[in-house]
Short mmCIF file of C-alpha atoms and ligand atoms in Angstrom, two decimals:
data_model
loop_
_atom_site.label_atom_id
_atom_site.label_comp_id
_atom_site.label_asym_id
_atom_site.label_seq_id
_atom_site.Cartn_x
_atom_site.Cartn_y
_atom_site.Cartn_z
CA UNK A 206 -11.26 42.87 27.79
CA UNK A 207 -9.91 41.68 24.45
CA UNK A 208 -12.24 41.33 21.48
CA UNK A 209 -11.69 37.57 21.49
CA UNK A 210 -12.61 37.32 25.18
CA UNK A 211 -15.76 39.43 24.72
CA UNK A 212 -16.78 37.29 21.76
CA UNK A 213 -16.38 34.14 23.85
CA UNK A 214 -18.64 35.67 26.49
CA UNK A 215 -21.36 36.04 23.91
CA UNK A 216 -20.99 39.73 23.11
CA UNK A 217 -22.62 40.08 19.70
CA UNK A 218 -20.99 43.44 19.02
CA UNK A 219 -17.57 41.87 19.52
CA UNK A 220 -18.56 39.18 17.03
CA UNK A 221 -19.69 41.76 14.48
CA UNK A 222 -16.50 43.76 14.97
CA UNK A 223 -14.30 40.68 14.52
CA UNK A 224 -16.21 39.74 11.37
CA UNK A 225 -15.68 43.23 9.94
CA UNK A 226 -11.95 42.89 10.61
CA UNK A 227 -11.96 39.54 8.80
CA UNK A 228 -13.75 41.10 5.83
CA UNK A 229 -11.20 43.90 5.73
CA UNK A 230 -8.46 41.26 5.75
CA UNK A 231 -7.08 43.02 8.81
CA UNK A 232 -4.21 41.09 10.41
CA UNK A 233 -5.96 41.58 13.77
CA UNK A 234 -8.65 39.18 12.57
CA UNK A 235 -6.05 36.52 12.02
CA UNK A 236 -4.81 37.07 15.57
CA UNK A 237 -8.32 36.79 16.98
CA UNK A 238 -9.05 33.63 15.00
CA UNK A 239 -5.76 32.13 16.17
CA UNK A 240 -6.58 32.99 19.78
CA UNK A 241 -10.01 31.41 19.43
CA UNK A 242 -8.83 28.29 17.61
CA UNK A 243 -9.05 26.03 20.71
CA UNK A 244 -12.72 26.97 21.08
CA UNK A 245 -13.66 25.88 17.54
CA UNK A 246 -14.64 22.62 15.91
CA UNK A 247 -17.94 22.12 17.70
CA UNK A 248 -20.35 23.55 15.16
CA UNK A 249 -22.03 21.61 12.38
CA UNK A 250 -21.18 23.42 9.15
CA UNK A 251 -23.91 23.18 6.55
CA UNK A 252 -23.39 24.46 3.03
CA UNK A 253 -26.30 25.47 0.83
CA UNK A 254 -25.23 25.90 -2.76
CA UNK A 255 -26.89 26.12 -6.15
CA UNK A 256 -27.51 28.33 -9.15
CA UNK A 257 -28.46 32.00 -8.70
CA UNK A 258 -32.13 32.33 -7.83
CA UNK A 259 -32.71 28.64 -7.13
CA UNK A 260 -34.14 29.55 -3.73
CA UNK A 261 -31.17 29.08 -1.42
CA UNK A 262 -31.99 32.04 0.85
CA UNK A 263 -35.66 31.05 0.99
CA UNK A 264 -34.62 27.55 2.04
CA UNK A 265 -32.26 28.93 4.68
CA UNK A 266 -35.12 30.99 6.04
CA UNK A 267 -37.22 27.85 6.23
CA UNK A 268 -34.42 25.91 7.93
CA UNK A 269 -33.94 28.69 10.48
CA UNK A 270 -37.49 28.17 11.66
CA UNK A 271 -37.05 24.43 12.06
CA UNK A 272 -33.65 24.67 13.73
CA UNK A 273 -34.84 27.32 16.18
CA UNK A 274 -37.88 25.23 17.08
CA UNK A 275 -35.40 22.57 18.13
CA UNK A 276 -33.61 25.07 20.37
CA UNK A 277 -30.32 25.23 18.49
CA UNK A 278 -28.50 28.47 17.72
CA UNK A 279 -27.55 29.35 14.17
CA UNK A 280 -25.10 31.54 12.30
CA UNK A 281 -25.70 32.24 8.62
CA UNK A 282 -23.08 33.47 6.17
CA UNK A 283 -24.44 34.34 2.75
CA UNK A 284 -21.53 34.67 0.33
CA UNK A 285 -22.14 36.39 -2.98
CA UNK A 286 -19.00 36.93 -5.06
CA UNK A 287 -20.92 39.04 -7.57
CA UNK A 288 -22.13 41.51 -4.97
CA UNK A 289 -20.14 44.51 -3.82
CA UNK A 290 -22.35 44.70 -0.73
CA UNK A 291 -21.03 43.57 2.56
CA UNK A 292 -21.92 43.70 6.21
CA UNK A 293 -25.53 43.46 7.30
CA UNK A 294 -27.30 41.76 4.46
CA UNK A 295 -27.79 42.24 0.75
CA UNK A 296 -31.30 43.31 -0.01
CA UNK A 297 -32.75 39.97 -1.03
CA UNK A 298 -31.41 38.18 2.01
CA UNK A 299 -32.60 40.92 4.31
CA UNK A 300 -36.12 40.59 3.02
CA UNK A 301 -36.15 36.83 2.94
CA UNK A 302 -34.68 36.25 6.37
CA UNK A 303 -36.17 39.25 8.10
CA UNK A 304 -38.54 37.33 10.34
CA UNK A 305 -35.47 36.16 12.27
CA UNK A 306 -33.79 39.50 12.83
CA UNK A 307 -35.06 39.91 16.41
CA UNK A 308 -34.08 36.40 17.42
CA UNK A 309 -30.78 36.39 19.35
CA UNK A 310 -30.33 32.74 18.44
CA UNK A 311 -29.92 33.71 14.79
CA UNK A 312 -26.98 35.72 13.44
CA UNK A 313 -27.01 36.53 9.71
CA UNK A 314 -24.23 38.11 7.74
CA UNK A 315 -23.88 38.66 4.00
CA UNK A 316 -20.50 38.94 2.40
CA UNK A 317 -19.65 40.31 -1.02
CA UNK A 318 -16.43 40.41 -2.98
CA UNK A 319 -15.08 43.84 -2.16
CA UNK A 320 -11.75 43.21 -3.71
CA UNK A 321 -10.66 39.89 -4.97
CA UNK A 322 -12.16 36.43 -4.71
CA UNK A 323 -9.22 34.88 -2.93
CA UNK A 324 -9.71 37.33 -0.10
CA UNK A 325 -13.40 36.52 0.06
CA UNK A 326 -12.72 32.81 0.43
CA UNK A 327 -10.23 33.43 3.23
CA UNK A 328 -12.57 35.91 4.92
CA UNK A 329 -15.44 33.42 4.74
CA UNK A 330 -13.36 30.79 6.46
CA UNK A 331 -12.40 33.21 9.20
CA UNK A 332 -16.01 34.23 9.74
CA UNK A 333 -16.94 30.56 10.09
CA UNK A 334 -14.28 30.12 12.76
CA UNK A 335 -15.57 33.21 14.58
CA UNK A 336 -19.17 31.96 14.59
CA UNK A 337 -17.96 28.56 15.74
CA UNK A 338 -16.05 30.08 18.67
CA UNK A 339 -19.07 32.27 19.42
CA UNK A 340 -20.81 28.99 20.16
CA UNK A 341 -23.30 28.62 17.34
CA UNK A 342 -24.56 25.03 17.12
CA UNK A 343 -25.16 25.22 13.40
CA UNK A 344 -23.43 27.41 10.83
CA UNK A 345 -25.08 27.70 7.43
CA UNK A 346 -23.01 28.95 4.51
CA UNK A 347 -25.00 30.01 1.46
CA UNK A 348 -22.93 30.30 -1.71
CA UNK A 349 -23.75 30.67 -5.36
CA UNK A 350 -22.19 27.68 -6.99
CA UNK A 351 -20.70 25.81 -8.50
CA UNK A 352 -17.71 27.18 -10.26
CA UNK A 353 -15.55 29.39 -8.10
CA UNK A 354 -13.09 26.76 -7.11
CA UNK A 355 -11.82 28.75 -4.17
CA UNK A 356 -15.29 28.98 -2.72
CA UNK A 357 -16.03 25.34 -3.30
CA UNK A 358 -18.39 24.78 -0.48
CA UNK A 359 -17.69 21.06 -0.38
CA UNK A 360 -14.31 21.78 1.07
CA UNK A 361 -15.67 24.26 3.60
CA UNK A 362 -18.64 22.41 5.10
CA UNK A 363 -19.45 19.13 6.80
CA UNK A 364 -22.74 18.72 4.98
CA UNK A 365 -23.37 20.15 1.53
CA UNK A 366 -26.87 20.67 0.19
CA UNK A 367 -27.13 21.20 -3.56
CA UNK A 368 -30.24 23.16 -4.54
CA UNK A 369 -31.67 22.51 -8.00
CA UNK A 370 -34.89 23.60 -9.64
CA UNK A 371 -37.22 21.42 -11.72
CA UNK A 372 -36.08 20.42 -15.17
CA UNK A 373 -32.85 22.34 -15.07
CA UNK A 374 -31.25 20.24 -17.76
CA UNK A 375 -27.99 22.09 -17.31
CA UNK A 376 -27.84 21.29 -13.65
CA UNK A 377 -28.40 17.62 -14.26
CA UNK A 378 -25.74 17.76 -16.96
CA UNK A 379 -23.21 19.13 -14.53
CA UNK A 380 -24.17 16.45 -12.05
CA UNK A 381 -22.95 13.94 -14.56
CA UNK A 382 -19.80 15.97 -14.93
CA UNK A 383 -18.99 15.50 -11.28
CA UNK A 384 -20.86 17.78 -8.90
CA UNK A 385 -22.20 14.52 -7.60
CA UNK A 386 -19.26 14.17 -5.26
CA UNK A 387 -19.91 17.40 -3.42
CA UNK A 388 -23.64 16.92 -2.81
CA UNK A 389 -24.54 15.11 0.40
CA UNK A 390 -28.17 16.04 -0.08
CA UNK A 391 -30.00 17.05 -3.24
CA UNK A 392 -32.90 19.47 -3.00
CA UNK A 393 -35.23 20.14 -5.88
CA UNK A 394 -36.77 23.42 -4.82
CA UNK A 395 -39.72 25.18 -6.49
CA UNK A 396 -41.46 21.83 -6.60
CA UNK A 397 -44.71 23.81 -6.75
CA UNK A 398 -43.86 24.69 -10.34
CA UNK A 399 -44.12 21.08 -11.49
CA UNK A 400 -41.57 18.88 -13.18
CA UNK A 401 -39.76 18.10 -9.94
CA UNK A 402 -40.40 14.35 -10.15
CA UNK A 403 -38.84 14.21 -13.57
CA UNK A 404 -35.77 16.00 -12.27
CA UNK A 405 -35.61 13.59 -9.36
CA UNK A 406 -35.53 10.67 -11.79
CA UNK A 407 -32.78 12.31 -13.83
CA UNK A 408 -30.64 12.66 -10.71
CA UNK A 409 -31.42 9.12 -9.62
CA UNK A 410 -30.43 7.78 -13.03
CA UNK A 411 -27.21 9.76 -12.97
CA UNK A 412 -26.40 8.41 -9.50
CA UNK A 413 -27.14 4.83 -10.48
CA UNK A 414 -24.29 4.97 -13.00
CA UNK A 415 -21.60 5.28 -10.35
CA UNK A 416 -20.59 2.84 -7.65
CA UNK A 417 -22.88 2.66 -4.62
CA UNK A 418 -21.53 5.18 -2.10
CA UNK A 419 -21.38 4.60 1.66
CA UNK A 420 -23.75 7.55 2.05
CA UNK A 421 -26.51 7.61 -0.55
CA UNK A 422 -27.46 11.28 -0.98
CA UNK A 423 -31.21 11.68 -0.51
CA UNK A 424 -33.14 13.68 -3.10
CA UNK A 425 -35.74 15.93 -1.48
CA UNK A 426 -38.50 18.02 -3.00
CA UNK A 427 -39.20 21.41 -1.42
CA UNK A 428 -41.29 24.51 -2.05
CA UNK A 429 -39.57 27.06 0.16
CA UNK A 430 -41.98 29.79 -0.81
CA UNK A 431 -44.85 27.67 0.52
CA UNK A 432 -43.00 26.57 3.67
CA UNK A 433 -42.89 23.00 2.40
CA UNK A 434 -40.12 20.50 3.00
CA UNK A 435 -38.13 22.32 5.68
CA UNK A 436 -38.55 19.69 8.38
CA UNK A 437 -37.59 16.87 6.01
CA UNK A 438 -34.55 18.80 4.85
CA UNK A 439 -33.38 19.43 8.40
CA UNK A 440 -33.91 15.76 9.28
CA UNK A 441 -31.78 14.74 6.31
CA UNK A 442 -29.06 17.20 7.37
CA UNK A 443 -29.08 15.75 10.89
CA UNK A 444 -28.95 12.19 9.56
CA UNK A 445 -25.90 13.11 7.52
CA UNK A 446 -24.27 14.66 10.59
CA UNK A 447 -24.87 11.46 12.55
CA UNK A 448 -23.46 9.42 9.72
CA UNK A 449 -20.33 11.61 9.60
CA UNK A 450 -19.85 11.58 13.36
CA UNK A 451 -20.23 7.83 13.64
CA UNK A 452 -17.29 6.80 11.52
CA UNK A 453 -18.48 8.34 8.28
CA UNK A 454 -15.41 10.43 7.76
CA UNK A 455 -15.86 13.63 9.74
CA UNK A 456 -12.15 13.66 10.63
CA UNK A 457 -11.17 13.13 7.02
CA UNK A 458 -13.44 15.90 5.82
CA UNK A 459 -12.03 18.29 8.34
CA UNK A 460 -8.50 17.33 7.41
CA UNK A 461 -9.30 18.08 3.75
CA UNK A 462 -10.80 21.37 4.86
CA UNK A 463 -7.68 22.27 6.80
CA UNK A 464 -5.55 21.57 3.72
CA UNK A 465 -7.83 23.74 1.59
CA UNK A 466 -7.63 26.52 4.10
CA UNK A 467 -3.84 26.37 4.15
CA UNK A 468 -3.80 26.42 0.33
CA UNK A 469 -6.12 29.42 0.29
CA UNK A 470 -3.93 31.29 2.77
CA UNK A 471 -0.80 30.51 0.76
CA UNK A 472 -2.54 31.68 -2.43
CA UNK A 473 -3.71 34.89 -0.79
CA UNK A 474 -0.27 35.64 0.60
CA UNK A 475 1.47 34.84 -2.68
CA UNK A 476 -0.93 37.04 -4.63
CA UNK A 477 -0.45 39.93 -2.23
CA UNK A 478 3.34 39.57 -2.41
CA UNK A 479 3.24 39.42 -6.21
CA UNK A 480 0.97 42.44 -6.43
CA UNK A 481 3.32 44.44 -4.24
CA UNK A 482 6.24 43.51 -6.45
CA UNK A 483 4.33 44.45 -9.60
CA UNK A 484 3.12 47.78 -8.26
CA UNK A 485 6.09 48.78 -6.10
CA UNK A 486 9.52 50.15 -6.88
CA UNK A 487 11.05 46.79 -7.68
CA UNK A 488 13.23 45.48 -10.53
CA UNK A 489 10.26 43.67 -12.06
CA UNK A 490 8.03 46.74 -11.88
CA UNK A 491 10.75 48.90 -13.45
CA UNK A 492 11.17 46.45 -16.33
CA UNK A 493 7.42 46.47 -16.86
CA UNK A 494 7.38 50.26 -17.01
CA UNK A 495 10.21 50.27 -19.53
CA UNK A 496 8.27 47.86 -21.68
CA UNK A 497 4.77 49.31 -22.02
CA UNK A 498 3.94 47.26 -25.12
CA UNK A 499 3.35 44.20 -23.00
CA UNK A 500 5.77 41.95 -24.83
CA UNK A 501 7.28 40.45 -21.69
CA UNK A 502 6.52 36.82 -21.03
CA UNK A 503 3.93 36.44 -18.23
CA UNK A 504 5.07 32.91 -17.39
CA UNK A 505 8.65 34.02 -16.90
CA UNK A 506 7.48 37.00 -14.83
CA UNK A 507 5.28 34.84 -12.62
CA UNK A 508 8.11 32.37 -12.08
CA UNK A 509 10.43 35.24 -11.24
CA UNK A 510 7.98 36.66 -8.70
CA UNK A 511 7.66 33.27 -7.07
CA UNK A 512 11.43 33.02 -6.92
CA UNK A 513 11.65 30.12 -9.32
CA UNK A 514 14.04 29.88 -12.26
CA UNK A 515 12.45 28.95 -15.54
N1 GTP B 744 -42.29 29.21 -7.15
C1 GTP B 744 -41.36 29.23 -6.22
N2 GTP B 744 -40.52 30.27 -6.11
C2 GTP B 744 -39.58 30.25 -5.15
C3 GTP B 744 -39.42 29.15 -4.27
N3 GTP B 744 -38.40 29.41 -3.46
C4 GTP B 744 -37.92 30.62 -3.80
N4 GTP B 744 -38.61 31.13 -4.83
C5 GTP B 744 -38.42 32.44 -5.47
O1 GTP B 744 -37.23 32.43 -6.21
C6 GTP B 744 -36.59 33.71 -6.14
C7 GTP B 744 -35.18 33.55 -5.62
O2 GTP B 744 -35.21 33.12 -4.29
P1 GTP B 744 -33.96 33.24 -3.33
O3 GTP B 744 -34.29 32.51 -2.09
O4 GTP B 744 -33.49 34.63 -3.21
O5 GTP B 744 -32.90 32.44 -4.18
P2 GTP B 744 -31.31 32.39 -3.98
O6 GTP B 744 -30.88 31.08 -4.54
O7 GTP B 744 -30.95 32.68 -2.58
O8 GTP B 744 -30.84 33.57 -4.90
P3 GTP B 744 -29.38 34.23 -4.97
O9 GTP B 744 -28.86 34.33 -3.57
O10 GTP B 744 -29.63 35.55 -5.60
O11 GTP B 744 -28.57 33.31 -5.83
C8 GTP B 744 -37.46 34.58 -5.25
O12 GTP B 744 -38.28 35.34 -6.05
C9 GTP B 744 -38.25 33.57 -4.45
O13 GTP B 744 -39.51 34.06 -4.03
C10 GTP B 744 -40.35 28.05 -4.39
O14 GTP B 744 -40.31 27.07 -3.68
N5 GTP B 744 -41.26 28.15 -5.39
MG1 MG B 745 -29.59 34.14 -1.76
#
């Protein structure tokens, strides 16, 4: 039986194997994803993003409990561009989500940037498709944000949760600068540390400046470490899903996502082609070797590699 067929039958080893192929950027993964395409589009994709250490994994752990109590199956992809680790889970995630490791309704995978970021973004998208075809009801994508444009979670997920911590002046600053648009739900985690109400007001004030949106992002207070706020967070996520499904732009979001995915694939392919030309036995590479002082014009070289006259 093909890997794709085994995966569809619920074989978790087939899923893990397909994910490894996607991480390796193996062309076979692309084939599998293509074969499985008709079986995708059912899952609710939930993005959890925020600064390093804001408590994203702890919140995911909390959500897993709530979601499982409601009988839904979950796939978690924790993406960490700064980590070389891949497969299984990076240490922190393994510890924080370990109470779910024996539950067949939970599948957790951590992904690091082995090579280049573009590849990681493409691999993440493929893994999401695989989990979707595998039949997970909910797929949670944890990413450190915001900043890596290619991993912009807003373009990957249906519902994006932005995790802040109390009195992070910087975070509120960047909200003014425009993160606002990507957050469907704000979470102020570590509310046990105090100062969360003040942060809530800062966000509210920042939101009041713009036009009233069709969906007003709720601002929730959580203390993941104390198991507080998980139910409310899940309820908010479900409300947003209902809103999206009932004329709130699910189609549009998914169309944007498709465009982003195509762009990412084009970028990955173009970068690979360019790298081959730079490293191989090509006219460009020969000219570069003859000119070790680096005085050639990078713009002209890039245009040449892309086949454009400048
Ligand atoms: N006081 C307090 N600490 C918390 C809370 N939630 C998480 N932490 C702690 O914050 C630290 C980071 O938590 P993680 O869940 O790993 O945060 P993260 O955002 O996933 O971190 P990265 O994936 O490394 O970016 C850990 O030491 C947690 O115990 C909370 O509600 N209150
Ligand atoms: Mg984490």
